PDB file of C-alpha atoms and ligand atoms in Angstrom:
ATOM      1  CA  UNK A  10      11.611 -12.077 -21.495  1.00 43.00           C
ATOM      2  CA  UNK A  11       9.938 -12.448 -24.904  1.00 45.00           C
ATOM      3  CA  UNK A  12       9.842  -9.758 -27.620  1.00 46.00           C
ATOM      4  CA  UNK A  13       6.332  -8.508 -26.701  1.00 42.00           C
ATOM      5  CA  UNK A  14       7.417  -7.901 -23.105  1.00 44.00           C
ATOM      6  CA  UNK A  15      10.674  -6.228 -24.135  1.00 46.00           C
ATOM      7  CA  UNK A  16       8.731  -3.877 -26.376  1.00 43.00           C
ATOM      8  CA  UNK A  17       6.148  -3.177 -23.694  1.00 42.00           C
ATOM      9  CA  UNK A  18       8.726  -2.283 -21.033  1.00 45.00           C
ATOM     10  CA  UNK A  19      10.117   0.464 -23.267  1.00 43.00           C
ATOM     11  CA  UNK A  20       6.876   2.411 -22.828  1.00 43.00           C
ATOM     12  CA  UNK A  21       6.168   1.988 -19.119  1.00 58.00           C
ATOM     13  CA  UNK A  22       5.083   5.097 -17.246  1.00 63.00           C
ATOM     14  CA  UNK A  23       4.689   5.426 -13.493  1.00 80.00           C
ATOM     15  CA  UNK A  24       2.344   3.212 -11.522  1.00 85.00           C
ATOM     16  CA  UNK A  25       1.095   5.627  -8.832  1.00 86.00           C
ATOM     17  CA  UNK A  26      -1.462   3.239  -7.463  1.00 91.00           C
ATOM     18  CA  UNK A  27      -1.925   0.084  -5.487  1.00 95.00           C
ATOM     19  CA  UNK A  28      -2.104  -3.075  -7.571  1.00 96.00           C
ATOM     20  CA  UNK A  29      -3.317  -6.266  -5.900  1.00 98.00           C
ATOM     21  CA  UNK A  30      -2.767  -9.783  -7.227  1.00 98.00           C
ATOM     22  CA  UNK A  31      -5.571 -12.047  -6.044  1.00 98.00           C
ATOM     23  CA  UNK A  32      -5.723 -15.788  -6.632  1.00 97.00           C
ATOM     24  CA  UNK A  33      -5.238 -19.225  -5.082  1.00 97.00           C
ATOM     25  CA  UNK A  34      -1.907 -20.536  -3.761  1.00 97.00           C
ATOM     26  CA  UNK A  35       0.421 -21.409  -6.641  1.00 96.00           C
ATOM     27  CA  UNK A  36      -1.499 -19.363  -9.235  1.00 97.00           C
ATOM     28  CA  UNK A  37       1.667 -17.428 -10.128  1.00 97.00           C
ATOM     29  CA  UNK A  38       1.048 -14.199  -8.181  1.00 98.00           C
ATOM     30  CA  UNK A  39       4.566 -13.923  -6.752  1.00 96.00           C
ATOM     31  CA  UNK A  40       6.217 -14.690 -10.093  1.00 95.00           C
ATOM     32  CA  UNK A  41       4.266 -11.930 -11.836  1.00 98.00           C
ATOM     33  CA  UNK A  42       4.341  -9.424  -8.948  1.00 97.00           C
ATOM     34  CA  UNK A  43       8.151  -9.466  -8.833  1.00 95.00           C
ATOM     35  CA  UNK A  44       8.313  -8.794 -12.569  1.00 95.00           C
ATOM     36  CA  UNK A  45       5.676  -6.048 -12.652  1.00 96.00           C
ATOM     37  CA  UNK A  46       7.193  -4.261  -9.637  1.00 95.00           C
ATOM     38  CA  UNK A  47      10.618  -4.407 -11.293  1.00 93.00           C
ATOM     39  CA  UNK A  48       9.277  -2.989 -14.555  1.00 93.00           C
ATOM     40  CA  UNK A  49       7.658  -0.015 -12.791  1.00 93.00           C
ATOM     41  CA  UNK A  50      10.407   0.431 -10.194  1.00 93.00           C
ATOM     42  CA  UNK A  51       8.025   0.088  -7.234  1.00 94.00           C
ATOM     43  CA  UNK A  52       8.097  -2.302  -4.237  1.00 95.00           C
ATOM     44  CA  UNK A  53       6.745  -5.818  -4.474  1.00 96.00           C
ATOM     45  CA  UNK A  54       4.958  -6.441  -1.189  1.00 97.00           C
ATOM     46  CA  UNK A  55       3.956  -9.917  -0.049  1.00 97.00           C
ATOM     47  CA  UNK A  56       2.399 -10.576   3.349  1.00 98.00           C
ATOM     48  CA  UNK A  57       3.590 -14.195   3.019  1.00 97.00           C
ATOM     49  CA  UNK A  58       7.220 -13.018   2.581  1.00 96.00           C
ATOM     50  CA  UNK A  59       6.876 -10.528   5.445  1.00 97.00           C
ATOM     51  CA  UNK A  60       5.536 -13.229   7.759  1.00 97.00           C
ATOM     52  CA  UNK A  61       8.271 -15.703   6.730  1.00 96.00           C
ATOM     53  CA  UNK A  62      10.854 -13.004   7.490  1.00 95.00           C
ATOM     54  CA  UNK A  63       9.337 -12.508  10.965  1.00 97.00           C
ATOM     55  CA  UNK A  64       9.553 -16.278  11.498  1.00 96.00           C
ATOM     56  CA  UNK A  65      13.185 -16.363  10.340  1.00 95.00           C
ATOM     57  CA  UNK A  66      14.044 -13.564  12.795  1.00 97.00           C
ATOM     58  CA  UNK A  67      12.053 -15.131  15.637  1.00 97.00           C
ATOM     59  CA  UNK A  68      10.017 -11.949  16.273  1.00 97.00           C
ATOM     60  CA  UNK A  69       6.877 -12.134  18.497  1.00 97.00           C
ATOM     61  CA  UNK A  70       4.725 -11.920  15.344  1.00 96.00           C
ATOM     62  CA  UNK A  71       6.782 -14.685  13.729  1.00 97.00           C
ATOM     63  CA  UNK A  72       6.311 -16.917  16.771  1.00 97.00           C
ATOM     64  CA  UNK A  73       2.543 -16.447  16.606  1.00 97.00           C
ATOM     65  CA  UNK A  74       2.347 -16.921  12.843  1.00 97.00           C
ATOM     66  CA  UNK A  75       4.594 -19.977  12.502  1.00 97.00           C
ATOM     67  CA  UNK A  76       2.243 -22.736  13.755  1.00 97.00           C
ATOM     68  CA  UNK A  77      -0.708 -21.185  11.894  1.00 98.00           C
ATOM     69  CA  UNK A  78       1.162 -21.091   8.591  1.00 97.00           C
ATOM     70  CA  UNK A  79       2.441 -24.615   9.131  1.00 96.00           C
ATOM     71  CA  UNK A  80      -1.181 -25.771   9.346  1.00 96.00           C
ATOM     72  CA  UNK A  81      -2.010 -23.938   6.093  1.00 97.00           C
ATOM     73  CA  UNK A  82      -4.438 -21.548   7.807  1.00 98.00           C
ATOM     74  CA  UNK A  83      -4.679 -17.772   7.557  1.00 98.00           C
ATOM     75  CA  UNK A  84      -2.933 -15.615  10.154  1.00 98.00           C
ATOM     76  CA  UNK A  85      -5.497 -13.475  12.100  1.00 98.00           C
ATOM     77  CA  UNK A  86      -6.491 -10.190  10.445  1.00 97.00           C
ATOM     78  CA  UNK A  87      -5.379  -8.073  13.425  1.00 96.00           C
ATOM     79  CA  UNK A  88      -1.745  -9.267  13.116  1.00 96.00           C
ATOM     80  CA  UNK A  89      -1.586  -8.913   9.342  1.00 97.00           C
ATOM     81  CA  UNK A  90      -3.213  -5.485   9.253  1.00 97.00           C
ATOM     82  CA  UNK A  91      -0.797  -3.984  11.774  1.00 94.00           C
ATOM     83  CA  UNK A  92       2.116  -5.225   9.666  1.00 96.00           C
ATOM     84  CA  UNK A  93       0.619  -3.913   6.398  1.00 96.00           C
ATOM     85  CA  UNK A  94      -0.205  -0.502   7.870  1.00 94.00           C
ATOM     86  CA  UNK A  95       3.416   0.007   8.903  1.00 93.00           C
ATOM     87  CA  UNK A  96       4.784  -1.211   5.581  1.00 95.00           C
ATOM     88  CA  UNK A  97       2.736   0.872   3.175  1.00 92.00           C
ATOM     89  CA  UNK A  98       3.509   4.043   5.098  1.00 89.00           C
ATOM     90  CA  UNK A  99       7.176   3.659   4.124  1.00 92.00           C
ATOM     91  CA  UNK A 100       8.445   6.320   1.723  1.00 91.00           C
ATOM     92  CA  UNK A 101       9.231   3.723  -0.969  1.00 92.00           C
ATOM     93  CA  UNK A 102       5.484   3.115  -1.444  1.00 91.00           C
ATOM     94  CA  UNK A 103       4.763   6.720  -2.458  1.00 89.00           C
ATOM     95  CA  UNK A 104       4.948   5.936  -6.207  1.00 90.00           C
ATOM     96  CA  UNK A 105       2.699   2.881  -5.907  1.00 92.00           C
ATOM     97  CA  UNK A 106       3.249  -0.779  -5.084  1.00 95.00           C
ATOM     98  CA  UNK A 107       2.283  -4.296  -6.097  1.00 96.00           C
ATOM     99  CA  UNK A 108       0.723  -6.455  -3.372  1.00 97.00           C
ATOM    100  CA  UNK A 109       0.571 -10.207  -3.660  1.00 96.00           C
ATOM    101  CA  UNK A 110      -1.275 -12.309  -1.084  1.00 95.00           C
ATOM    102  CA  UNK A 111      -3.073  -9.354   0.519  1.00 98.00           C
ATOM    103  CA  UNK A 112      -5.913  -8.655   1.169  1.00 98.00           C
ATOM    104  CA  UNK A 113      -7.154 -12.165   1.892  1.00 98.00           C
ATOM    105  CA  UNK A 114     -10.408 -11.600   3.759  1.00 98.00           C
ATOM    106  CA  UNK A 115     -13.246  -9.123   3.303  1.00 98.00           C
ATOM    107  CA  UNK A 116     -12.251  -7.473   6.619  1.00 98.00           C
ATOM    108  CA  UNK A 117      -8.687  -7.009   5.306  1.00 98.00           C
ATOM    109  CA  UNK A 118     -10.034  -5.540   2.043  1.00 98.00           C
ATOM    110  CA  UNK A 119     -12.272  -3.052   3.884  1.00 97.00           C
ATOM    111  CA  UNK A 120      -9.435  -1.936   6.144  1.00 97.00           C
ATOM    112  CA  UNK A 121      -7.043  -1.707   3.182  1.00 97.00           C
ATOM    113  CA  UNK A 122      -9.520   0.501   1.270  1.00 96.00           C
ATOM    114  CA  UNK A 123      -9.657   2.924   4.231  1.00 95.00           C
ATOM    115  CA  UNK A 124      -5.890   2.910   4.608  1.00 93.00           C
ATOM    116  CA  UNK A 125      -5.393   3.666   0.918  1.00 93.00           C
ATOM    117  CA  UNK A 126      -7.861   6.535   1.098  1.00 92.00           C
ATOM    118  CA  UNK A 127      -5.840   8.052   3.954  1.00 89.00           C
ATOM    119  CA  UNK A 128      -2.657   7.707   1.843  1.00 83.00           C
ATOM    120  CA  UNK A 129      -4.327   9.487  -1.081  1.00 84.00           C
ATOM    121  CA  UNK A 130      -4.889   6.392  -3.223  1.00 87.00           C
ATOM    122  CA  UNK A 131      -8.130   5.114  -4.720  1.00 91.00           C
ATOM    123  CA  UNK A 132      -9.267   1.504  -4.308  1.00 94.00           C
ATOM    124  CA  UNK A 133      -6.654  -0.958  -5.642  1.00 96.00           C
ATOM    125  CA  UNK A 134      -6.552  -2.255  -9.180  1.00 96.00           C
ATOM    126  CA  UNK A 135      -7.135  -5.964  -8.643  1.00 97.00           C
ATOM    127  CA  UNK A 136      -5.777  -8.612 -11.003  1.00 98.00           C
ATOM    128  CA  UNK A 137      -7.574 -11.893 -10.434  1.00 98.00           C
ATOM    129  CA  UNK A 138      -5.445 -14.950 -11.270  1.00 98.00           C
ATOM    130  CA  UNK A 139      -8.172 -17.344 -12.380  1.00 97.00           C
ATOM    131  CA  UNK A 140      -7.087 -20.983 -12.413  1.00 96.00           C
ATOM    132  CA  UNK A 141      -8.558 -24.400 -11.723  1.00 91.00           C
ATOM    133  CA  UNK A 142      -7.332 -25.381  -8.199  1.00 83.00           C
ATOM    134  CA  UNK A 143      -6.505 -28.850  -9.570  1.00 83.00           C
ATOM    135  CA  UNK A 144      -3.755 -27.281 -11.696  1.00 88.00           C
ATOM    136  CA  UNK A 145      -1.911 -25.574  -8.859  1.00 94.00           C
ATOM    137  CA  UNK A 146      -0.823 -28.702  -6.966  1.00 91.00           C
ATOM    138  CA  UNK A 147       1.974 -29.492  -9.434  1.00 88.00           C
ATOM    139  CA  UNK A 148       3.084 -25.861  -9.435  1.00 93.00           C
ATOM    140  CA  UNK A 149       3.238 -25.719  -5.641  1.00 95.00           C
ATOM    141  CA  UNK A 150       4.958 -29.037  -4.989  1.00 92.00           C
ATOM    142  CA  UNK A 151       7.474 -28.278  -7.773  1.00 93.00           C
ATOM    143  CA  UNK A 152       8.295 -24.766  -6.503  1.00 95.00           C
ATOM    144  CA  UNK A 153      11.810 -24.018  -5.297  1.00 96.00           C
ATOM    145  CA  UNK A 154      13.047 -20.660  -3.970  1.00 95.00           C
ATOM    146  CA  UNK A 155      16.507 -19.146  -3.916  1.00 96.00           C
ATOM    147  CA  UNK A 156      17.727 -18.815  -0.321  1.00 94.00           C
ATOM    148  CA  UNK A 157      19.547 -15.572  -1.181  1.00 94.00           C
ATOM    149  CA  UNK A 158      17.277 -13.513  -3.446  1.00 90.00           C
ATOM    150  CA  UNK A 159      13.958 -15.372  -3.216  1.00 90.00           C
ATOM    151  CA  UNK A 160      13.878 -16.004  -6.997  1.00 93.00           C
ATOM    152  CA  UNK A 161      11.048 -18.434  -7.845  1.00 93.00           C
ATOM    153  CA  UNK A 162      11.656 -21.621  -9.881  1.00 95.00           C
ATOM    154  CA  UNK A 163       9.832 -24.849 -10.572  1.00 95.00           C
ATOM    155  CA  UNK A 164      11.477 -28.222 -11.024  1.00 94.00           C
ATOM    156  CA  UNK A 165       8.840 -29.183 -13.616  1.00 91.00           C
ATOM    157  CA  UNK A 166       8.017 -25.905 -15.386  1.00 87.00           C
ATOM    158  CA  UNK A 167      10.907 -23.481 -14.745  1.00 90.00           C
ATOM    159  CA  UNK A 168      14.024 -25.479 -13.878  1.00 94.00           C
ATOM    160  CA  UNK A 169      17.353 -23.790 -13.173  1.00 96.00           C
ATOM    161  CA  UNK A 170      20.329 -24.342 -15.491  1.00 96.00           C
ATOM    162  CA  UNK A 171      22.267 -26.011 -12.664  1.00 96.00           C
ATOM    163  CA  UNK A 172      19.986 -28.215 -10.554  1.00 94.00           C
ATOM    164  CA  UNK A 173      19.508 -26.841  -7.024  1.00 95.00           C
ATOM    165  CA  UNK A 174      21.251 -23.501  -7.763  1.00 97.00           C
ATOM    166  CA  UNK A 175      19.735 -20.094  -8.613  1.00 97.00           C
ATOM    167  CA  UNK A 176      20.444 -18.862 -12.162  1.00 96.00           C
ATOM    168  CA  UNK A 177      20.876 -15.272 -10.930  1.00 95.00           C
ATOM    169  CA  UNK A 178      23.194 -15.548  -7.923  1.00 95.00           C
ATOM    170  CA  UNK A 179      24.034 -19.248  -7.571  1.00 96.00           C
ATOM    171  CA  UNK A 180      22.158 -19.392  -4.249  1.00 96.00           C
ATOM    172  CA  UNK A 181      20.971 -22.729  -2.903  1.00 97.00           C
ATOM    173  CA  UNK A 182      17.329 -23.544  -3.655  1.00 97.00           C
ATOM    174  CA  UNK A 183      14.880 -24.592  -0.935  1.00 96.00           C
ATOM    175  CA  UNK A 184      11.272 -25.745  -0.653  1.00 94.00           C
ATOM    176  CA  UNK A 185       8.787 -23.791   1.487  1.00 93.00           C
ATOM    177  CA  UNK A 186       7.620 -25.864   4.499  1.00 92.00           C
ATOM    178  CA  UNK A 187       3.957 -25.217   3.591  1.00 94.00           C
ATOM    179  CA  UNK A 188       4.483 -26.491   0.025  1.00 95.00           C
ATOM    180  CA  UNK A 189       4.247 -30.103   1.160  1.00 91.00           C
ATOM    181  CA  UNK A 190       1.276 -31.839  -0.434  1.00 90.00           C
ATOM    182  CA  UNK A 191      -0.569 -32.400   2.879  1.00 93.00           C
ATOM    183  CA  UNK A 192      -0.472 -28.640   3.673  1.00 95.00           C
ATOM    184  CA  UNK A 193      -1.580 -27.566   0.215  1.00 94.00           C
ATOM    185  CA  UNK A 194      -5.116 -28.930   0.782  1.00 94.00           C
ATOM    186  CA  UNK A 195      -5.894 -26.759   3.860  1.00 96.00           C
ATOM    187  CA  UNK A 196      -4.351 -23.757   2.066  1.00 96.00           C
ATOM    188  CA  UNK A 197      -6.686 -24.258  -0.885  1.00 96.00           C
ATOM    189  CA  UNK A 198      -9.641 -24.706   1.498  1.00 96.00           C
ATOM    190  CA  UNK A 199      -8.733 -21.475   3.312  1.00 97.00           C
ATOM    191  CA  UNK A 200      -8.603 -19.729  -0.062  1.00 97.00           C
ATOM    192  CA  UNK A 201     -12.045 -21.024  -1.110  1.00 96.00           C
ATOM    193  CA  UNK A 202     -13.647 -20.156   2.230  1.00 98.00           C
ATOM    194  CA  UNK A 203     -12.014 -16.859   3.205  1.00 98.00           C
ATOM    195  CA  UNK A 204     -10.372 -15.276   0.143  1.00 98.00           C
ATOM    196  CA  UNK A 205     -12.471 -16.247  -2.904  1.00 97.00           C
ATOM    197  CA  UNK A 206     -15.349 -13.950  -1.721  1.00 98.00           C
ATOM    198  CA  UNK A 207     -13.022 -11.034  -2.539  1.00 98.00           C
ATOM    199  CA  UNK A 208     -13.528 -11.748  -6.246  1.00 98.00           C
ATOM    200  CA  UNK A 209     -17.182 -10.704  -5.944  1.00 98.00           C
ATOM    201  CA  UNK A 210     -16.264  -7.887  -3.522  1.00 98.00           C
ATOM    202  CA  UNK A 211     -13.865  -6.191  -5.942  1.00 97.00           C
ATOM    203  CA  UNK A 212     -15.987  -6.993  -8.994  1.00 97.00           C
ATOM    204  CA  UNK A 213     -18.841  -5.095  -7.342  1.00 97.00           C
ATOM    205  CA  UNK A 214     -16.502  -2.149  -6.827  1.00 96.00           C
ATOM    206  CA  UNK A 215     -15.597  -2.297 -10.541  1.00 95.00           C
ATOM    207  CA  UNK A 216     -11.914  -2.875  -9.717  1.00 95.00           C
ATOM    208  CA  UNK A 217     -11.434  -6.505 -10.768  1.00 97.00           C
ATOM    209  CA  UNK A 218      -9.786  -7.800 -13.940  1.00 97.00           C
ATOM    210  CA  UNK A 219      -9.564 -11.510 -14.723  1.00 97.00           C
ATOM    211  CA  UNK A 220      -6.408 -13.096 -16.077  1.00 98.00           C
ATOM    212  CA  UNK A 221      -6.226 -16.710 -17.230  1.00 98.00           C
ATOM    213  CA  UNK A 222      -3.428 -17.908 -14.929  1.00 98.00           C
ATOM    214  CA  UNK A 223      -3.256 -21.349 -16.564  1.00 97.00           C
ATOM    215  CA  UNK A 224      -1.359 -19.821 -19.502  1.00 97.00           C
ATOM    216  CA  UNK A 225       2.442 -19.632 -19.784  1.00 95.00           C
ATOM    217  CA  UNK A 226       4.401 -17.183 -17.616  1.00 95.00           C
ATOM    218  CA  UNK A 227       5.030 -14.978 -20.668  1.00 96.00           C
ATOM    219  CA  UNK A 228       1.373 -14.921 -21.715  1.00 97.00           C
ATOM    220  CA  UNK A 229       0.200 -14.119 -18.168  1.00 98.00           C
ATOM    221  CA  UNK A 230       2.797 -11.295 -17.989  1.00 97.00           C
ATOM    222  CA  UNK A 231       1.544  -9.861 -21.249  1.00 97.00           C
ATOM    223  CA  UNK A 232      -2.052  -9.922 -20.017  1.00 97.00           C
ATOM    224  CA  UNK A 233      -1.176  -8.411 -16.619  1.00 97.00           C
ATOM    225  CA  UNK A 234       0.616  -5.546 -18.320  1.00 95.00           C
ATOM    226  CA  UNK A 235      -2.381  -4.992 -20.575  1.00 94.00           C
ATOM    227  CA  UNK A 236      -4.613  -4.696 -17.496  1.00 95.00           C
ATOM    228  CA  UNK A 237      -2.263  -2.382 -15.605  1.00 94.00           C
ATOM    229  CA  UNK A 238      -1.722  -0.128 -18.607  1.00 90.00           C
ATOM    230  CA  UNK A 239      -5.462   0.190 -19.044  1.00 87.00           C
ATOM    231  CA  UNK A 240      -5.792  -1.677 -22.326  1.00 66.00           C
ATOM    232  CA  UNK A 241      -8.085  -4.231 -20.763  1.00 63.00           C
ATOM    233  CA  UNK A 242     -11.232  -5.109 -22.692  1.00 60.00           C
ATOM    234  CA  UNK A 243     -13.203  -5.702 -19.468  1.00 61.00           C
ATOM    235  CA  UNK A 244     -14.886  -2.742 -17.779  1.00 46.00           C
ATOM    236  CA  UNK A 245     -12.982  -2.998 -14.536  1.00 47.00           C
ATOM    237  CA  UNK A 246     -13.174   0.686 -13.769  1.00 43.00           C
ATOM    238  CA  UNK A 247      -9.422   1.224 -13.705  1.00 40.00           C
TER     239      UNK A 247
HETATM  240  P1  AP5 B  29       1.697 -16.645   0.599  1.00 64.96           P
HETATM  241  O1  AP5 B  29       3.156 -16.640   0.729  1.00 64.96           O
HETATM  242  O2  AP5 B  29       0.986 -15.406   0.234  1.00 64.96           O
HETATM  243  O3  AP5 B  29       1.338 -17.830  -0.386  1.00 64.96           O
HETATM  244  P2  AP5 B  29       0.058 -18.065  -1.353  1.00 64.96           P
HETATM  245  O4  AP5 B  29      -0.915 -16.975  -1.513  1.00 64.96           O
HETATM  246  O5  AP5 B  29      -0.482 -19.331  -0.841  1.00 64.96           O
HETATM  247  O6  AP5 B  29       0.667 -18.079  -2.740  1.00 64.96           O
HETATM  248  P3  AP5 B  29       1.939 -18.820  -3.193  1.00 64.96           P
HETATM  249  O7  AP5 B  29       3.148 -18.033  -2.795  1.00 64.96           O
HETATM  250  O8  AP5 B  29       1.890 -20.249  -2.780  1.00 64.96           O
HETATM  251  O9  AP5 B  29       1.743 -18.842  -4.778  1.00 64.96           O
HETATM  252  P4  AP5 B  29       1.874 -17.741  -5.901  1.00 64.96           P
HETATM  253  O10 AP5 B  29       0.528 -17.471  -6.468  1.00 64.96           O
HETATM  254  O11 AP5 B  29       2.672 -16.568  -5.432  1.00 64.96           O
HETATM  255  O12 AP5 B  29       2.682 -18.595  -6.963  1.00 64.96           O
HETATM  256  P5  AP5 B  29       4.199 -18.484  -7.491  1.00 64.96           P
HETATM  257  O13 AP5 B  29       4.368 -17.280  -8.341  1.00 64.96           O
HETATM  258  O14 AP5 B  29       5.164 -18.699  -6.374  1.00 64.96           O
HETATM  259  O15 AP5 B  29       1.024 -17.161   1.966  1.00 64.96           O
HETATM  260  C1  AP5 B  29       1.568 -18.194   2.739  1.00 64.96           C
HETATM  261  C2  AP5 B  29       0.851 -18.235   4.091  1.00 64.96           C
HETATM  262  O16 AP5 B  29       1.083 -16.995   4.797  1.00 64.96           O
HETATM  263  C3  AP5 B  29      -0.666 -18.373   4.043  1.00 64.96           C
HETATM  264  O17 AP5 B  29      -1.067 -19.725   3.935  1.00 64.96           O
HETATM  265  C4  AP5 B  29      -1.068 -17.738   5.377  1.00 64.96           C
HETATM  266  O18 AP5 B  29      -0.858 -18.642   6.455  1.00 64.96           O
HETATM  267  C5  AP5 B  29      -0.074 -16.591   5.540  1.00 64.96           C
HETATM  268  N1  AP5 B  29      -0.560 -15.330   4.961  1.00 64.96           N
HETATM  269  C6  AP5 B  29       0.005 -14.629   3.930  1.00 64.96           C
HETATM  270  N2  AP5 B  29      -0.681 -13.522   3.681  1.00 64.96           N
HETATM  271  C7  AP5 B  29      -1.728 -13.497   4.561  1.00 64.96           C
HETATM  272  C8  AP5 B  29      -2.799 -12.589   4.758  1.00 64.96           C
HETATM  273  N3  AP5 B  29      -2.951 -11.499   3.997  1.00 64.96           N
HETATM  274  N4  AP5 B  29      -3.690 -12.889   5.727  1.00 64.96           N
HETATM  275  C9  AP5 B  29      -3.555 -13.995   6.518  1.00 64.96           C
HETATM  276  N5  AP5 B  29      -2.558 -14.891   6.355  1.00 64.96           N
HETATM  277  C10 AP5 B  29      -1.650 -14.646   5.389  1.00 64.96           C
HETATM  278  O19 AP5 B  29       4.210 -19.757  -8.478  1.00 64.96           O
HETATM  279  C11 AP5 B  29       4.051 -21.069  -7.972  1.00 64.96           C
HETATM  280  C12 AP5 B  29       4.916 -22.040  -8.811  1.00 64.96           C
HETATM  281  O20 AP5 B  29       4.395 -22.095 -10.152  1.00 64.96           O
HETATM  282  C13 AP5 B  29       6.391 -21.595  -8.958  1.00 64.96           C
HETATM  283  O21 AP5 B  29       7.206 -22.727  -8.931  1.00 64.96           O
HETATM  284  C14 AP5 B  29       6.439 -20.904 -10.336  1.00 64.96           C
HETATM  285  O22 AP5 B  29       7.715 -21.055 -10.940  1.00 64.96           O
HETATM  286  C15 AP5 B  29       5.368 -21.673 -11.117  1.00 64.96           C
HETATM  287  N6  AP5 B  29       4.645 -20.824 -12.067  1.00 64.96           N
HETATM  288  C16 AP5 B  29       4.253 -19.531 -11.904  1.00 64.96           C
HETATM  289  N7  AP5 B  29       3.552 -19.099 -12.968  1.00 64.96           N
HETATM  290  C17 AP5 B  29       3.495 -20.162 -13.828  1.00 64.96           C
HETATM  291  C18 AP5 B  29       2.893 -20.328 -15.118  1.00 64.96           C
HETATM  292  N8  AP5 B  29       2.204 -19.345 -15.722  1.00 64.96           N
HETATM  293  N9  AP5 B  29       3.016 -21.550 -15.719  1.00 64.96           N
HETATM  294  C19 AP5 B  29       3.702 -22.558 -15.095  1.00 64.96           C
HETATM  295  N10 AP5 B  29       4.303 -22.441 -13.886  1.00 64.96           N
HETATM  296  C20 AP5 B  29       4.187 -21.255 -13.248  1.00 64.96           C
END
């Protein structure tokens, strides 16, 4: 962590709201969501991680989701929404949470808004990871994840000290099955068709803040913190 971030973390208050990271595959949402959630001591929620866990455990939901995710398509709203509803009602979400990869369709966003209202939250603060889709291919194909803790690395941009081993716990690194180049294209198409309309949706609600996700990890972190702490120059209504 650089000096700016170290200084910023000394002054963090409580989150007490839902923060959503919106952006194309490989934009850096997971990397930043883990860090922000850690800084505020709230859960990092990722529908992608939840679905992969269901697949790993062979649950009925996992069995339905597996072939869809392997094709790079979105899992149907009905399945995702049931899972999200259960998760955010957990006690650990009472002080706020950071969601990455959800909502992903306008129907999911509408349902989420209603759900939040029932939990006493306002509409989410949405951080939009703006990046040219052409830039994410290298990030995605270079991504490696720790099998133990899920730590995110990149063989090109964020290599580990010992190749193939996590810096934190020494766990073996693996590649996600949907990070193969031929699956990245349908994932980007699904984003453009079904998820990108959420940028206009949340902008209309005055909840959207843009972050230039092509910058370094440290610079994106700095900007995300600025948005969440309300020092954002844009009028996002937070
Ligand atoms: P999901 O797991 O949500 O994946 P995604 O949205 O496609 O996003 P990624 O995890 O690929 O990227 P990221 O933005 O988190 O990037 P990261 O930080 O890892 O979804 C997977 C699938 O699950 C979907 O295709 C769908 O089938 C299903 N699904 C999930 N949610 C759903 C929903 N709500 N509805 C329906 N279906 C759903 O970074 C990427 C790489 O870049 C890493 O190697 C990292 O080290 C590196 N990196 C990060 N930041 C930087 C930087 N600033 N500079 C250089 N390198 C960087």
